[in-house]
mmCIF file of C-alpha atoms in Angstrom:
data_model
loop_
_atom_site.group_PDB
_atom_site.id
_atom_site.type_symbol
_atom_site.label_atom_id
_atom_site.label_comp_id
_atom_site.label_asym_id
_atom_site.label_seq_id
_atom_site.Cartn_x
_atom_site.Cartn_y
_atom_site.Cartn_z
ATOM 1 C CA UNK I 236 -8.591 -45.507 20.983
ATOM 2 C CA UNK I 237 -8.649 -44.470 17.083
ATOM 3 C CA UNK I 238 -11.753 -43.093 17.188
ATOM 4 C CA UNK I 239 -10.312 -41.064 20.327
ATOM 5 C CA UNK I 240 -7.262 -40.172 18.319
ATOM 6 C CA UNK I 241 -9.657 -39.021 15.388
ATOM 7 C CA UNK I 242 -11.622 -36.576 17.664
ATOM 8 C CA UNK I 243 -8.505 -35.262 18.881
ATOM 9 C CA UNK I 244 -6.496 -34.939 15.237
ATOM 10 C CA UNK I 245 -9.857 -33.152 14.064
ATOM 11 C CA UNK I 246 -10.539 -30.571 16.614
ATOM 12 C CA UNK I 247 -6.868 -29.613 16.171
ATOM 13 C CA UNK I 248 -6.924 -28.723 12.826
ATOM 14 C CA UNK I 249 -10.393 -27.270 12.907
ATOM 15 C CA UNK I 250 -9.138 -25.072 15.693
ATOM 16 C CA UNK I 251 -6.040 -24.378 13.537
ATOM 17 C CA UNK I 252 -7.995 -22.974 11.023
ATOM 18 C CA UNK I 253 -10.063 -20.895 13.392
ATOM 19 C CA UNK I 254 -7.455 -19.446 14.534
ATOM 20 C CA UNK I 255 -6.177 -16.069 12.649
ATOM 21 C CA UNK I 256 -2.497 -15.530 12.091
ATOM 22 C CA UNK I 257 -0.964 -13.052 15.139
ATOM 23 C CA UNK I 258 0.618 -10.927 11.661
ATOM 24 C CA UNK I 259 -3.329 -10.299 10.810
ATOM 25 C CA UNK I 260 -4.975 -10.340 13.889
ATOM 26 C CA UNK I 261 -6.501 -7.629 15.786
ATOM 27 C CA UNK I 262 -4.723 -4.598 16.251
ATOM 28 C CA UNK I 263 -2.339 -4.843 13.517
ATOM 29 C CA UNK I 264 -4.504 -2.592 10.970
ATOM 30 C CA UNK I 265 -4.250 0.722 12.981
ATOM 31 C CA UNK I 266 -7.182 3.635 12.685
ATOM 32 C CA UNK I 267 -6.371 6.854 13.717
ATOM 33 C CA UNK I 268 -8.733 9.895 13.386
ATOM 34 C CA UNK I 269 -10.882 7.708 11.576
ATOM 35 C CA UNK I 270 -8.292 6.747 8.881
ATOM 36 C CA UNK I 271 -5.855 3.504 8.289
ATOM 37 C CA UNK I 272 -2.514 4.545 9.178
ATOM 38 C CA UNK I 273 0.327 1.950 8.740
ATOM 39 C CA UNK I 274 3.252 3.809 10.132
ATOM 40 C CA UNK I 275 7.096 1.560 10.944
ATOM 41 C CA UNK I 276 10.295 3.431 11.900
ATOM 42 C CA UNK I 277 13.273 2.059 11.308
ATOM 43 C CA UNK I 278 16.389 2.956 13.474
ATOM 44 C CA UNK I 279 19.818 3.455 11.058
ATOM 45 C CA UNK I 280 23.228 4.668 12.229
ATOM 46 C CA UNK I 281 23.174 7.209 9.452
ATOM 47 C CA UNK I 282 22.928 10.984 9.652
ATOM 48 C CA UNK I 283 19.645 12.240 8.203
ATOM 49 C CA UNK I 284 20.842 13.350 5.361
ATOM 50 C CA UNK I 285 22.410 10.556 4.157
ATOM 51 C CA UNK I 286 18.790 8.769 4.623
ATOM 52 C CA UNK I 287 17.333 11.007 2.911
ATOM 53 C CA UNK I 288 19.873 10.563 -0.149
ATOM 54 C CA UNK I 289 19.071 6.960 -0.156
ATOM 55 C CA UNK I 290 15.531 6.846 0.581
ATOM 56 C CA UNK I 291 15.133 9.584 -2.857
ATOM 57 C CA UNK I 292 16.921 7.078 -5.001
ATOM 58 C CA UNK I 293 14.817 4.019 -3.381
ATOM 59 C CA UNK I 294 11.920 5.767 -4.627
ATOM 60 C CA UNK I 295 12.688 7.685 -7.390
ATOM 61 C CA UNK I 296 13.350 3.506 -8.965
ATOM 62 C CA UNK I 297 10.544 1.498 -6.197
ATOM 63 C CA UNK I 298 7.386 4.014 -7.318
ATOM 64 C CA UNK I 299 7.657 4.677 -11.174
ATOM 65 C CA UNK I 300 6.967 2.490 -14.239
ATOM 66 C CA UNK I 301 6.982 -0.526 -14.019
ATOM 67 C CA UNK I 302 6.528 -0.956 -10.220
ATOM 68 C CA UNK I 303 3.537 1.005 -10.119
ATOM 69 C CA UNK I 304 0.645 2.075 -12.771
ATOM 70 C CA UNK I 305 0.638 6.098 -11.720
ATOM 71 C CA UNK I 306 2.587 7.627 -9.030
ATOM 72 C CA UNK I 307 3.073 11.386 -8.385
ATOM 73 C CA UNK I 308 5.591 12.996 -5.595
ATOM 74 C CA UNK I 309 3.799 15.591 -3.738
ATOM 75 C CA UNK I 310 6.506 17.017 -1.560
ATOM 76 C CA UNK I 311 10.482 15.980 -1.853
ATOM 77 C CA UNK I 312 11.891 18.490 0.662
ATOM 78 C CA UNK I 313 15.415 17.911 1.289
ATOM 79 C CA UNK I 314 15.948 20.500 3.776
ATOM 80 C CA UNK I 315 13.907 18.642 5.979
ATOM 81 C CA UNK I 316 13.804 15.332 4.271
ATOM 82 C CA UNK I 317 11.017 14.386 3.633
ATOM 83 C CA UNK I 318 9.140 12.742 1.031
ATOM 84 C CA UNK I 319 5.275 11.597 0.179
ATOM 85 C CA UNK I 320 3.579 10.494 -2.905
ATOM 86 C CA UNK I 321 0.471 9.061 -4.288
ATOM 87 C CA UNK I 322 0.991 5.419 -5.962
ATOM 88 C CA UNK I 323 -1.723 3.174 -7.982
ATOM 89 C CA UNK I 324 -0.460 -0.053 -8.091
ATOM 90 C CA UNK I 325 -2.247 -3.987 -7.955
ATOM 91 C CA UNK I 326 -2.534 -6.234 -4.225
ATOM 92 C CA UNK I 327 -2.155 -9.512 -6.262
ATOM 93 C CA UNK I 328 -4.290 -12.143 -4.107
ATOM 94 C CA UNK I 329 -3.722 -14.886 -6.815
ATOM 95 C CA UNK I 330 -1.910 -15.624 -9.678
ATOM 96 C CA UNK I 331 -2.577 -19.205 -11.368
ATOM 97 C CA UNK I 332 -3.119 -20.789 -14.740
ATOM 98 C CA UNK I 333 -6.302 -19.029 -15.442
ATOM 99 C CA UNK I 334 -6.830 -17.551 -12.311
ATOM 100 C CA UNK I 335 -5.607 -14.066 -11.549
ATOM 101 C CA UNK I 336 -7.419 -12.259 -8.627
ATOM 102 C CA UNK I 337 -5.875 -9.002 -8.172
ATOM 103 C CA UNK I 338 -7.092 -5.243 -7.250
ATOM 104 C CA UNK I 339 -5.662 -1.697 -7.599
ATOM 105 C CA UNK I 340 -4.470 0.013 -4.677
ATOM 106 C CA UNK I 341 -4.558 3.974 -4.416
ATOM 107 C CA UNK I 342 -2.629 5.292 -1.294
ATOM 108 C CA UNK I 343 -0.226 7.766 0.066
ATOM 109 C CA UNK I 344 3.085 7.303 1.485
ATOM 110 C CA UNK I 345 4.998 9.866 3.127
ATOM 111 C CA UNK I 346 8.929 9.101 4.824
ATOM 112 C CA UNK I 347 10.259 11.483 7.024
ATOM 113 C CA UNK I 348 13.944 11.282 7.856
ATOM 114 C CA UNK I 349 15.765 11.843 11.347
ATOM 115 C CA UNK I 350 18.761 11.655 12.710
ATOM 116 C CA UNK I 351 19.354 7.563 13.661
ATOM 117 C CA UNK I 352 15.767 6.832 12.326
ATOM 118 C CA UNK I 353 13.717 6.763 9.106
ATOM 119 C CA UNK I 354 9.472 7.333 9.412
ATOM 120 C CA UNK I 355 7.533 5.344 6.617
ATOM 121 C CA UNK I 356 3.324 6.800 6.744
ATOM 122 C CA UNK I 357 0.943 4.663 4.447
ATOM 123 C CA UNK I 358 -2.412 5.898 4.551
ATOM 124 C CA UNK I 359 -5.772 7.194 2.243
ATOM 125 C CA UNK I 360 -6.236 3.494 1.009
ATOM 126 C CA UNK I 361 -8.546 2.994 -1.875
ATOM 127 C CA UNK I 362 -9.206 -0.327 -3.444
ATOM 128 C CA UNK I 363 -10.754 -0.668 -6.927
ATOM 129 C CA UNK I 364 -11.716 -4.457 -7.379
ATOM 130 C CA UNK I 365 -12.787 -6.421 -10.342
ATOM 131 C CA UNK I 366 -12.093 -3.352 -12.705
ATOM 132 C CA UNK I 367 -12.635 -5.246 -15.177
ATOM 133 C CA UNK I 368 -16.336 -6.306 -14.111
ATOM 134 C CA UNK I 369 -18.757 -3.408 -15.603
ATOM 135 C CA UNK I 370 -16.455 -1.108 -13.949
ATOM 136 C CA UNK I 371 -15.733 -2.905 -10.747
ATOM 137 C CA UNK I 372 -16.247 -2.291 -6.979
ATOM 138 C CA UNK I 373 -14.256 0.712 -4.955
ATOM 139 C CA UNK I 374 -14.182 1.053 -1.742
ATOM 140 C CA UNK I 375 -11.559 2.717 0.929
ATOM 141 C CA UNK I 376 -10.195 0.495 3.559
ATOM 142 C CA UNK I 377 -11.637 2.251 6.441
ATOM 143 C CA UNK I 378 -15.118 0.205 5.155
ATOM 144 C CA UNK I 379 -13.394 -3.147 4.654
ATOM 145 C CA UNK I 380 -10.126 -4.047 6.437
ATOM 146 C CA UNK I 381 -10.215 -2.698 10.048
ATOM 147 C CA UNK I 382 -10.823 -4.802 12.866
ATOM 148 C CA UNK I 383 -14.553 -3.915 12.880
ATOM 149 C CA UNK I 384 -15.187 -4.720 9.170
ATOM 150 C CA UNK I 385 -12.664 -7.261 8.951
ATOM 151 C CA UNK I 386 -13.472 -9.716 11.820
ATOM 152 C CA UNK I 387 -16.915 -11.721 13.249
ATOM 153 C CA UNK I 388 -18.398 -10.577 16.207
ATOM 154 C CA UNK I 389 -16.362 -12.387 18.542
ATOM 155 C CA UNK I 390 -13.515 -11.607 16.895
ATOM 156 C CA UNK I 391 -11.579 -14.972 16.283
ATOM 157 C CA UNK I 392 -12.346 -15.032 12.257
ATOM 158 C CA UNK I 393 -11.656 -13.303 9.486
ATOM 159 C CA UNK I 394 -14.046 -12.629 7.094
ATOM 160 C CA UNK I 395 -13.311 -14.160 3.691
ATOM 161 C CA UNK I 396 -13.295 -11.272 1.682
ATOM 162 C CA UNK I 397 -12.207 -9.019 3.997
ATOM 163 C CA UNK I 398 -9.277 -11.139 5.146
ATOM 164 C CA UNK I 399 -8.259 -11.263 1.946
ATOM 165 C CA UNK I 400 -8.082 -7.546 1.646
ATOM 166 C CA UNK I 401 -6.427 -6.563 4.855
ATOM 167 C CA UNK I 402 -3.743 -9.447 4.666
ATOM 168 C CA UNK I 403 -2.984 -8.276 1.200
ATOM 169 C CA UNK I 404 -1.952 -4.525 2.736
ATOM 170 C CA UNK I 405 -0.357 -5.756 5.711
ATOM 171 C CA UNK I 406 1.769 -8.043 3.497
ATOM 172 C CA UNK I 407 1.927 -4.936 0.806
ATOM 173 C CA UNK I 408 3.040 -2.341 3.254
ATOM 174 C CA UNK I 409 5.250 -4.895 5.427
ATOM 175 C CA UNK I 410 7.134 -5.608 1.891
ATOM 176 C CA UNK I 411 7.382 -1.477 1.483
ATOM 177 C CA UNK I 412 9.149 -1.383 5.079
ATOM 178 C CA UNK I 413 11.669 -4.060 3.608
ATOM 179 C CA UNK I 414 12.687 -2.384 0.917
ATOM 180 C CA UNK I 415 13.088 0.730 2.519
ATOM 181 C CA UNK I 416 15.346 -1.514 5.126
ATOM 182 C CA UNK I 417 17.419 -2.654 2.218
ATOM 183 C CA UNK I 418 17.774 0.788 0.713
ATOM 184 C CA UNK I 419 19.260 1.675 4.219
ATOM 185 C CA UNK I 420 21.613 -0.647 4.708
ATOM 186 C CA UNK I 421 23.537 -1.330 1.427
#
């Protein structure tokens, strides 16, 4: 019987950690035209532009120093409110005594506002790793994060390095749709 119970305990958790979280698993890094394209809408009961007003402030504060290393607003049209920038920030993977693996993120965001609804695009997603490494590894994350790159061929496992990357953006974009949320509703 415990040596029954042992088999049992240990294919659980080794099937437990097969398994890939359903908030990284297939499908949730989308590709279209051949580019990652994170894209959330978020329904609000105010008139465009009101969301507009709000969204502005949100990132006139969210995407300059010290939030972010560079950022630069490419369009802030409020007659038809909308909004996109380029941001360089760090994906912080760990962060222990003596341990900090982190890597720069270059992408663009653009937020278009409509009436009951709010439009947040992230896309053009460079990574520069290990900058500090004889100049360090870049990469975009059409070659590292999709499901092609990202899982093995049968698709149940993430690849270590890759799953690192791609839940790293979907937690780093996911936290940009929150704030955005918050900016709406307060």
């Amino acid at each position: 019987k415990r040596f029954s119970l042992f088999v049992v305990l240990s294919l659980s958790l080794v099937m437990g950690w097969a398994q890939v979280e359903a908030r990284y698993d297939r499908g949730r890094v989308p590709v279209i035209n051949g580019r990652v394209m994170f894209q959330e809408t978020i329904a609000t009961k105010l008139d465009r532009a009101e969301s507009y007003r709000r969204i502005s402030e949100w990132a006139d504060v969210r995407f300059n120093k010290p939030n972010v290393i560079v950022s630069k607003f490419t369009a802030q049209d409020e007659a038809n409110q909308t909004l996109s920038l380029t941001a360089e920030e760090y994906i912080v993977f760990t962060n222990r005594f003596f341990v900090l693996d982190r890597t720069r993120v270059n992408y663009w965001v653009e937020i278009q506002c409509t009436e009951a609804a709010v439009t947040l695009k992230m896309t053009r997603i460079n990574y520069w790793y290990e900058e500090e490494r004889e100049g360090g590894i870049k990469f975009c994350a059409e070659e590292f994060i999709t499901d092609d790159e990202a899982f093995n061929a049968k698709g149940t496992k993430l690849f270590k390095d890759q799953g690192k990357f791609r839940k790293g953006t979907i937690n780093f974009f996911d936290s940009l749709v929150a704030e955005m949320n918050t900016a709406l509703t307060k």
